[in-house]
XYZ file of C-alpha atoms in Angstrom:
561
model
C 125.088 118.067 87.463
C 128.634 117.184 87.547
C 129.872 113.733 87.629
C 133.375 112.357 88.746
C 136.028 112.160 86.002
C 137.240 108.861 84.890
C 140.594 108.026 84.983
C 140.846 108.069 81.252
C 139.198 110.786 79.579
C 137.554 110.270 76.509
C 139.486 111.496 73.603
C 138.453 114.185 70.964
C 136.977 111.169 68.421
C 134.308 110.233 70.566
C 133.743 113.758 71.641
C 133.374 115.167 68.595
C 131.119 112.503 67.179
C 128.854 112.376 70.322
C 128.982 116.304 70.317
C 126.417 117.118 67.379
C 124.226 113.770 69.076
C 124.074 115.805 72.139
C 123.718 119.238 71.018
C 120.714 118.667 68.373
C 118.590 118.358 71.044
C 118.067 121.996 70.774
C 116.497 121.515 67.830
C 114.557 118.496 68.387
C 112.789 120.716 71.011
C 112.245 123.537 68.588
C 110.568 120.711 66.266
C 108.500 119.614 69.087
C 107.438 123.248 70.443
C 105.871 124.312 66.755
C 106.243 124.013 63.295
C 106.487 127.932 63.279
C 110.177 127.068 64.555
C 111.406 125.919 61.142
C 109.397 129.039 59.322
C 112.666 130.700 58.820
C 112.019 132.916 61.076
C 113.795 134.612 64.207
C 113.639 131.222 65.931
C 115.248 129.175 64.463
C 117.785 132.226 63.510
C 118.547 132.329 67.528
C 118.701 128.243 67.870
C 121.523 128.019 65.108
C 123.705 130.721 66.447
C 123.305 129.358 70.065
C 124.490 125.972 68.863
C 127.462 127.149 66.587
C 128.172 129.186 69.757
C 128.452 126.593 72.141
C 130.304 123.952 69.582
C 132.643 126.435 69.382
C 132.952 126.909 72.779
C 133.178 123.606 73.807
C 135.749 122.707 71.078
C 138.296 124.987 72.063
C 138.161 123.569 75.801
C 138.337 120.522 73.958
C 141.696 121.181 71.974
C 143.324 123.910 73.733
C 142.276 123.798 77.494
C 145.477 123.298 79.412
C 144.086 119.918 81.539
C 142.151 116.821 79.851
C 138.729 117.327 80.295
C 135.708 114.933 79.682
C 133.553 116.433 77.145
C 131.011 114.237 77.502
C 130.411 115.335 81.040
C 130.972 119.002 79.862
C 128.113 118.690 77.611
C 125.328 116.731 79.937
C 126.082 119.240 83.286
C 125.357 121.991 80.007
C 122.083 120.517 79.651
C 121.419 120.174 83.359
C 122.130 123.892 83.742
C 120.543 125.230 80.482
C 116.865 123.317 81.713
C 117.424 125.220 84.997
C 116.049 128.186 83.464
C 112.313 126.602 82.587
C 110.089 124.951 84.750
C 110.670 122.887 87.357
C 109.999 119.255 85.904
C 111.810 119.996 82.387
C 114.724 117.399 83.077
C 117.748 115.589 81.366
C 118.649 112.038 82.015
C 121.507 110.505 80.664
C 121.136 106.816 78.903
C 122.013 105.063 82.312
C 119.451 107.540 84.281
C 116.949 107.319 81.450
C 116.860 103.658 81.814
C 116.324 103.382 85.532
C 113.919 105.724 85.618
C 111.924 104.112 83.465
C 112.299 100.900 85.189
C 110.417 102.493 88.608
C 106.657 102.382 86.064
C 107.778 99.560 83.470
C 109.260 96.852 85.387
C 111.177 95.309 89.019
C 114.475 96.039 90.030
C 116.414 95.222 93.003
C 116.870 98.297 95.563
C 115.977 99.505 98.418
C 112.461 101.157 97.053
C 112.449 104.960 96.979
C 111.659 107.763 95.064
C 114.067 110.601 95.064
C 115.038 113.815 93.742
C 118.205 115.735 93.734
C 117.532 119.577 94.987
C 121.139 121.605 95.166
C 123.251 118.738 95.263
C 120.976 117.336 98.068
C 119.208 114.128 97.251
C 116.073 113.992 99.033
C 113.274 111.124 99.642
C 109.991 112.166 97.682
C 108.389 108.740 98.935
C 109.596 105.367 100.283
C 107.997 102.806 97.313
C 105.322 100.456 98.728
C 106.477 96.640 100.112
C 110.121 97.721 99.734
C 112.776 97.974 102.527
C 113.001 101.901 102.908
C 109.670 101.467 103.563
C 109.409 98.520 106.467
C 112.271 100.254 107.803
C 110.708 103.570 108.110
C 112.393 105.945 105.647
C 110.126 108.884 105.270
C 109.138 111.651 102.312
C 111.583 114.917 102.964
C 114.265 112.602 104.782
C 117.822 113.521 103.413
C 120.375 110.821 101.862
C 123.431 111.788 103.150
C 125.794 108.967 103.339
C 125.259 105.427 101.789
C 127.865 102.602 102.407
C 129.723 105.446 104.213
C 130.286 106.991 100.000
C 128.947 110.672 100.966
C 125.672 110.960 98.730
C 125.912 114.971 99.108
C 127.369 117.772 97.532
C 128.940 118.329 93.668
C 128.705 115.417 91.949
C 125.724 113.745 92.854
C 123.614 112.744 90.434
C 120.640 110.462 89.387
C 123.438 107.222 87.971
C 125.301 107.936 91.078
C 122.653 107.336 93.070
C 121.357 104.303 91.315
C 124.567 102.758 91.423
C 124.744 103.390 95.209
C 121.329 102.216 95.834
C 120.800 99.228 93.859
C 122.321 96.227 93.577
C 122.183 92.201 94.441
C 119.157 91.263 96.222
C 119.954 89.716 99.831
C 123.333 92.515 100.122
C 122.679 94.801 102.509
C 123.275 98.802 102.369
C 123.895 101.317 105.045
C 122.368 105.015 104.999
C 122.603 108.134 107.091
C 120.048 110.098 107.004
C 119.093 113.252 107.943
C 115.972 114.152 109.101
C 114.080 117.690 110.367
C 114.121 118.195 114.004
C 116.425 115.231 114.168
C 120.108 116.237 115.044
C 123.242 114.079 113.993
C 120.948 112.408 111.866
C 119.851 108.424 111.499
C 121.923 105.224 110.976
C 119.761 102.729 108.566
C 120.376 99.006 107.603
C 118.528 98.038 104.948
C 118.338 94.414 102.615
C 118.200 95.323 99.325
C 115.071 93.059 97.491
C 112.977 93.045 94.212
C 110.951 95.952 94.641
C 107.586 95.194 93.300
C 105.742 97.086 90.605
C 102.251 96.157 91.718
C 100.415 100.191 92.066
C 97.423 98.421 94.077
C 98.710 98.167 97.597
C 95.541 97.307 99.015
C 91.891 95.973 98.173
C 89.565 95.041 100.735
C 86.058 95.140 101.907
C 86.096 97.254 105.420
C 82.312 95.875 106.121
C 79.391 94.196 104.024
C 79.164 97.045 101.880
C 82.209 99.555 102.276
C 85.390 98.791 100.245
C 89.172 99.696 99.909
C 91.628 100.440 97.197
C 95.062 101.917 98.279
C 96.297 103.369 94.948
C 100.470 104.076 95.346
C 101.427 105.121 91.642
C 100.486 104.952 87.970
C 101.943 102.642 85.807
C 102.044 100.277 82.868
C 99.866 97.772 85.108
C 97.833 100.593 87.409
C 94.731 99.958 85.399
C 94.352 96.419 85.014
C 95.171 95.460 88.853
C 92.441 98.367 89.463
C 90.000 96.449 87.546
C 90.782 93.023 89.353
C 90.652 95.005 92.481
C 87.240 96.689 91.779
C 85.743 93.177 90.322
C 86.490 91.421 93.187
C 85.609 94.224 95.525
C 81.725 94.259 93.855
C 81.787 90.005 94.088
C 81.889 90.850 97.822
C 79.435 93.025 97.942
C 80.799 96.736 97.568
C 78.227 99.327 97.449
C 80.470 102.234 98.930
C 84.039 103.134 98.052
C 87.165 104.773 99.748
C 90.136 104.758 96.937
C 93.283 106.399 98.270
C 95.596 108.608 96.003
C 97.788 109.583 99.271
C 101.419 109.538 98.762
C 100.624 108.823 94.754
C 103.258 110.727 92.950
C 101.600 109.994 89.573
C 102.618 108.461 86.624
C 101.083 107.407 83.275
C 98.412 110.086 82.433
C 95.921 107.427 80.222
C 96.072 104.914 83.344
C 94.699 107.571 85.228
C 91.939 108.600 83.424
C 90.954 104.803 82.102
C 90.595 104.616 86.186
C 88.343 107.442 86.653
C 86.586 106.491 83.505
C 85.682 103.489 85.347
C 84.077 105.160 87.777
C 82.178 108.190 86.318
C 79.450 107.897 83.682
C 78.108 109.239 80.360
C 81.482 110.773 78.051
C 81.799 113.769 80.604
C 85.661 115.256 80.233
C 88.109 113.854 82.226
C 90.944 115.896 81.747
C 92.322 118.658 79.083
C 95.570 119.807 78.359
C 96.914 123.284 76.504
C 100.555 123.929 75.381
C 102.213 126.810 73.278
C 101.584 124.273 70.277
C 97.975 123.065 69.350
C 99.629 119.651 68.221
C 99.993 118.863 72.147
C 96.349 120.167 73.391
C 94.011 117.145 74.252
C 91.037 116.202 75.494
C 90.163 112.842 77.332
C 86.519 112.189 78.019
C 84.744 109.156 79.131
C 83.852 106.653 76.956
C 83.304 103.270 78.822
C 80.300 102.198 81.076
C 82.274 101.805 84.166
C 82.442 99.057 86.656
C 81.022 101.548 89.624
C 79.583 104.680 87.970
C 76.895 104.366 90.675
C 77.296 104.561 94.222
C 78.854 106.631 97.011
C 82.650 107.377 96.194
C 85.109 109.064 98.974
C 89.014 109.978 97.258
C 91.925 110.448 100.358
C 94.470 113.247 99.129
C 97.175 114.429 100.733
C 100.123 116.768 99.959
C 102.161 113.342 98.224
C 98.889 113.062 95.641
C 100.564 114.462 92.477
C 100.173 114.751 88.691
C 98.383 111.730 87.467
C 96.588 110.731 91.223
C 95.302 115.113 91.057
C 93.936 113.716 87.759
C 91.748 111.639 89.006
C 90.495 113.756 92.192
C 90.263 116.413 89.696
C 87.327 114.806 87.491
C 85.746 113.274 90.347
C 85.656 116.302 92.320
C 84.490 118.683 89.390
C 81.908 116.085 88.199
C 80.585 115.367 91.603
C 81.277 112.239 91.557
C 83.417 111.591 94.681
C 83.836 113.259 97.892
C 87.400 114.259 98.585
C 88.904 113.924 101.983
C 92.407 114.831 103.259
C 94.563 118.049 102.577
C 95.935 119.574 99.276
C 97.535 117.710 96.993
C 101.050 118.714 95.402
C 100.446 120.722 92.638
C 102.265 119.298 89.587
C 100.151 120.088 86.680
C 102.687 120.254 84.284
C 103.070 117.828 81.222
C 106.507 116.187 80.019
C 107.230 114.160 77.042
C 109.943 111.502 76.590
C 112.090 112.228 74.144
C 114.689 109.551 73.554
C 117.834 110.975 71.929
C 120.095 109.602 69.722
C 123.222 108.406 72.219
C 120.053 106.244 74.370
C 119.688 109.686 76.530
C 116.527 111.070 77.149
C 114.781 114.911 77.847
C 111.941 115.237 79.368
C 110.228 118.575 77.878
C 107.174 120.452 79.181
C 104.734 120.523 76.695
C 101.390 121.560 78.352
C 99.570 121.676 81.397
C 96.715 119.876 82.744
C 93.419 120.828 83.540
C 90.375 119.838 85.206
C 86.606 119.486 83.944
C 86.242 122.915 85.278
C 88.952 124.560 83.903
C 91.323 124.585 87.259
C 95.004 124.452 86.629
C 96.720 121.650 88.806
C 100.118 123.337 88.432
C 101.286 125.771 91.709
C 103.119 128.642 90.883
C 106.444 128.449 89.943
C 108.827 131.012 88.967
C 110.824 129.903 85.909
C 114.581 129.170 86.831
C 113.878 129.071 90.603
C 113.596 125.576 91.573
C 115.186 126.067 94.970
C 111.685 128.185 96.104
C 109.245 125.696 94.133
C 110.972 122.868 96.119
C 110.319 124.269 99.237
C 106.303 124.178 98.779
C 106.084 121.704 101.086
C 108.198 122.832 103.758
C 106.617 126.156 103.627
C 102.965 124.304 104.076
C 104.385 122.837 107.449
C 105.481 125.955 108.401
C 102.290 127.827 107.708
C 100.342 125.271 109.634
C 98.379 123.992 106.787
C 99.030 120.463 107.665
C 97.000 121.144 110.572
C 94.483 123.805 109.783
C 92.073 124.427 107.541
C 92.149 128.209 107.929
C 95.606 128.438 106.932
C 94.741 127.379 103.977
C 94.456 130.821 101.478
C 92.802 130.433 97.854
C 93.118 132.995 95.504
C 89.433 134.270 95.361
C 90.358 135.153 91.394
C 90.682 131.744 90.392
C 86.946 130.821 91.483
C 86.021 127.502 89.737
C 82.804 125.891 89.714
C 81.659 122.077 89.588
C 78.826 120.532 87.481
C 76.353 120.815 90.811
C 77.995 124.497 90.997
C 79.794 123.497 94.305
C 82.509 126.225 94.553
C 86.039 125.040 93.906
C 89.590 126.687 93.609
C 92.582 126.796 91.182
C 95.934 127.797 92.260
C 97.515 125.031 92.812
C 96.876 121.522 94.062
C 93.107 120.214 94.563
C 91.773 121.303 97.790
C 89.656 118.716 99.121
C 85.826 118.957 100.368
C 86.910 117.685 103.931
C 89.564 118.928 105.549
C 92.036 116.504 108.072
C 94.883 117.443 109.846
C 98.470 115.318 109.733
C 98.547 113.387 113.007
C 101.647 113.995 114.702
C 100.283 113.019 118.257
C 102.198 110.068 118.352
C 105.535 110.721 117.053
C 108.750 110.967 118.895
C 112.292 110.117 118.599
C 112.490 106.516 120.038
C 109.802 105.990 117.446
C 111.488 107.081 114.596
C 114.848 104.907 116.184
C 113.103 102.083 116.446
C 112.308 102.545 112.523
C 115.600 103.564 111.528
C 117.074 100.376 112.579
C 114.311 98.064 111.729
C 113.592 97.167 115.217
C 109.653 96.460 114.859
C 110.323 94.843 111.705
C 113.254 92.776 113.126
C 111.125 91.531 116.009
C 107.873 90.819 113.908
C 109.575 88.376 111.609
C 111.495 86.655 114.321
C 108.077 86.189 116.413
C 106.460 85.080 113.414
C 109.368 82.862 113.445
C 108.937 81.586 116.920
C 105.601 81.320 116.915
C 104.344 79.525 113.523
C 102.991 76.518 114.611
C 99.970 79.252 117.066
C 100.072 81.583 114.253
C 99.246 78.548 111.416
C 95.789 77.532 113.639
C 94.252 81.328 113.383
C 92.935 82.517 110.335
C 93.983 86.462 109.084
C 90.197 87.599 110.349
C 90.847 85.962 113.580
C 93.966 87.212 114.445
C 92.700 91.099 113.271
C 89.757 90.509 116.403
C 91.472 89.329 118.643
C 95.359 89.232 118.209
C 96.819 91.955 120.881
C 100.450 92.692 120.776
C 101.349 91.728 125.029
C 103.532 93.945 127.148
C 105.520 90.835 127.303
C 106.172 91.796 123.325
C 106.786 95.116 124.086
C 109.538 94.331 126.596
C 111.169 92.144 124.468
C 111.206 94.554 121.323
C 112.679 97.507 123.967
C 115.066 94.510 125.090
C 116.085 94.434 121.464
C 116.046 98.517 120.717
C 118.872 99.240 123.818
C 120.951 95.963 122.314
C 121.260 98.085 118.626
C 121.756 101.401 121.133
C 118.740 102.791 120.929
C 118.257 104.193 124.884
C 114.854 103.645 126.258
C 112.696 106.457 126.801
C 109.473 105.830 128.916
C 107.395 108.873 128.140
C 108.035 108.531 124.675
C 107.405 105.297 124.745
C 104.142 105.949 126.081
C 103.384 108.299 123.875
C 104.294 106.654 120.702
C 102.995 102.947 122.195
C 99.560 103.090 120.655
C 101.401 103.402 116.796
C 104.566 100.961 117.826
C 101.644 98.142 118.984
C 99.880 98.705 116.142
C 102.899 98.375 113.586
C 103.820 95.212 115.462
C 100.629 93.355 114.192
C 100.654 94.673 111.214
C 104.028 93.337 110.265
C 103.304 90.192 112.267
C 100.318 89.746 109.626
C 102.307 90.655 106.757
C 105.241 87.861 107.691
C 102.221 85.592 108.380
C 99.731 85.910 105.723
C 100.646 88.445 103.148
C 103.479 86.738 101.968
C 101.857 83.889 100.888
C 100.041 86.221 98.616
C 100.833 86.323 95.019
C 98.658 89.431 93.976
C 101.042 91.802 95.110
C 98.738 93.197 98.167
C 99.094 94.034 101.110
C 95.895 94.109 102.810
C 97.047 92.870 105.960
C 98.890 95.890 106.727
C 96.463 98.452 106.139
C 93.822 95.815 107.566
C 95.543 96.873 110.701
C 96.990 100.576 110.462
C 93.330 101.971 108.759
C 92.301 101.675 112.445
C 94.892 104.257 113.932
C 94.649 106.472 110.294
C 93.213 109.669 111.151
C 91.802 110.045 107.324
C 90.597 107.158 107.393
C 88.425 107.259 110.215
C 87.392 110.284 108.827
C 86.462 109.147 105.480
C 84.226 106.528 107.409
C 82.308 108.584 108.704
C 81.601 110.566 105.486
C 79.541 108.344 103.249
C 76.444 110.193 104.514
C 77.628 113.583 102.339
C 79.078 111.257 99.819
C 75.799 109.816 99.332
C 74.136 112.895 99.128
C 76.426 113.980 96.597
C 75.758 111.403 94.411
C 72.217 112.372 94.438
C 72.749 115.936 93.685
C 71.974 117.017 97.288
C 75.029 119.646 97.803
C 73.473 121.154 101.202
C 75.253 119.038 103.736
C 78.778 119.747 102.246
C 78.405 123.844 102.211
């Protein structure tokens, strides 16, 4: 994608030397894609000609083009354009992009917290990162950044450094967004305090009851696997004997953290995953090869349309195995495998060099047509549209792509992993003073400054007394609505009303956070979910699904046909 031209261009030394850098990354792929490549064959006939084509090209802009140009930028918004053509996760970073990216899996930074991608010159929220600001503040997955500092964050030029440089910075300075937002006109006005976001992937471990237990599960990285383990170990000191773990919103991550997790959990050396690429070099099998922590005992998985690559893994093996009962709605569908390939000049591409597949033999990837990324990226739009969010029959499976699981359960490919109970998105209590009071941090605001006020109450009740009995008053109510119409926000009793139930019970969780949670040093947040599990549709659901769980485990596939 095009970047902004510096003031000084970079002259034809640099150019020329960075140039071939660049460039041989054509055939680095070939290298990587099969050994056939350097055969002498038609390949790498085609590869040589394309490159003396486009040095020649790009040379004679270079020297004879009647402005000064930036050559460097010439050659990466190539790149961008040229991976266009193949799948949709093939992907170019330069050194600067390459090195923040990596930074979101292999260590803190100071931000705001959000995933992103950039879709035609659009950059849109994949998922708000878990403890960080976007997230307290209520920025959601498919919101639009359109403005930051009042810089517009839209249109040529945007790109993944531009963004970073927008986005990050000191922790404690504060950054403005507009957002935009479906079914929201004029879009949203944000505030946000930039912090350290953390890189803890455990959000949450706690035991619900004597013998059911909680892991929220919001990525995969460097550290996924050990915090797992402490989770589970200290989860099964307290008695677990059922579990929920919950891949929602997990976008993924490192592929061996993954399966070390499900590993953990099923038994024997049954396959976990496979993968198969053009070149046999990059086809690989993972089976298990540990005795787990928990291979015995009732499992339930939560999925949802945010559980991708890496988190479809894991639901993949349990699901195929019959290990775990799946509950929730499809998950993404990104089956696809990348490796890092760090070029010379500290860049890095990001080639597709298999795909996954489960036990069974399902592909994870959805369809894709190579070279039109604008239609894969709408997947998820089109799933609202169709209503599967909310219904189970508008779900269709390609009845070719019929899939079977050890117990011979029926299962589909196609796209995703469909899971074995079905729950719709609740939208029931949504509305726009809702989402207003999130955009400018209103319930947020007001939790820390009643925390504030009231510390020396707060200090006398311990976490599990204040979850019994602590009720959010309609004296807090009015007070919070005091402070929404003082940031503008115009009150609106029958939204209000119907968006109360969620807005009281973000006001304790928050209030528990502020109180308890940040005192914590193990990067959870169990107050939170301690609190919001209770209004969670899926999980409420999941609760009451240990009895097919259970009989799943046993072999006993009746109750779940």
């Amino acid at each position: 994608m095009k970047q902004s031209v510096p003031e000084n261009p970079i002259q034809n030394p640099r150019a020329i030397v960075r140039l071939p850098i660049i460039l041989s990354l054509t055939l680095a792929a070939g290298m990587l894609l099969g050994a056939t490549f350097f055969s002498g064959g038609k390949k790498l006939t085609d590869a040589a000609k394309g490159y003396a084509k486009f040095r020649e090209v790009l040379m004679l802009v270079q020297n004879n083009y009647v402005d000064s140009v930036n050559t460097d930028e010439l050659v990466d918004f190539s790149i961008h354009k040229m991976l266009e053509k193949l799948d949709p996760h093939t992907a170019y970073f330069n050194s600067e992009e390459a090195t923040s990216a990596r930074s979101q899996l292999e260590s803190g930074f100071d931000g705001i917290g959000i995933e992103f991608n950039i879709y035609n010159d659009t950059v849109y929220v994949v998922t708000p990162l878990s403890g960080g600001p976007s997230e307290a503040a209520g920025i959601q997955s498919g919101d639009k950044l359109l403005k930051v500092n009042d810089e517009i964050l839209s249109g040529p030029g945007v790109t993944n450094a531009k963004v970073y440089k927008l986005l990050r910075g000191k922790r404690g300075s504060e950054v403005k967004l507009h957002v935009g937002r479906r079914g929201m006109k004029g879009g949203i006005d944000f505030a946000l305090i930039r912090d350290r976001i953390p890189t803890y992937s455990v959000d949450a471990a706690y035991m619900v009851d004597q013998e059911i237990g909680y892991i929220k599960v919001s990525r995969f990285s460097e550290t996924t696997y050990d915090e797992f383990k402490t989770a589970l170990g200290s989860l099964k000191n307290s008695g677990l004997k059922k579990l929920i773990l919950d891949l929602r919103g997990n976008p993924g991550g490192y592929m061996e953290k993954a399966t070390s997790m499900a590993d953990e959990l099923i038994s024997g050396n049954k396959l976990l995953v496979y993968t198969d690429g053009k070149d046999t070099r990059f086809d690989r099998k993972t089976n298990a090869k540990i005795d787990g922590m928990f291979e015995e005992g009732p499992v339930i998985v939560l999925v949802d349309e945010g559980s991708a690559s890496a988190s479809e893994i894991v639901a993949g093996a349990l699901q195929d195995h019959d290990r775990a009962l799946l509950v929730g709605r499809r998950t993404f569908g990104k089956g696809l495998v990348q490796m890092p390939i760090k070029l010379s000049d500290g860049s890095e591409l990001r080639l597709t060099i298999s795909r996954y597949y489960t036990p069974s033999g399902r592909s994870i990837q959805k369809p894709y047509e190579r070279g039109k990324g604008d239609t894969y990226n709408k997947d998820l739009s089109d799933r609202f549209n169709s209503g599967e969010y909310f219904s189970a029959d508008s779900i269709k499976f390609d009845s070719t792509l019929r899939y079977q699981t050890d117990g011979k359960r029926l299962v589909y490919g196609g796209g995703g992993i469909m899971p074995d109970v079905f729950v719709p998105r609740d939208t029931s209590m949504n509305s726009k003073f809702l989402f207003e009071l999130y955009a400018k941090n209103i319930i947020r605001e007001y939790a820390l400054r009643y925390v504030d006020e009231n510390k020396k109450s707060l200090d006398k009740l311990t976490f599990q007394a204040f979850l019994d009995n602590f009720k959010v008053t309609d004296a807090m109510v009015k007070a919070l609505v005091q402070d929404a119409s003082k940031a503008g926000i115009k009150l609106n009793e029958k939204e209000l009303n119907r968006s109360k139930p969620l807005i009281l019970a973000q006001t304790k969780a928050l209030v528990g956070r502020y109180q308890w949670g940040r005192m914590r040093k193990d990067g959870l947040n169990n107050e939170v979910f301690q609190v919001l599990n209770s209004m969670d549709n899926v999980f409420q659901e999941a609760l009451k699904q240990f009895g097919k769980a259970s009989d799943l485990e046993k072999g006993i596939f009746s109750s779940l046909n």
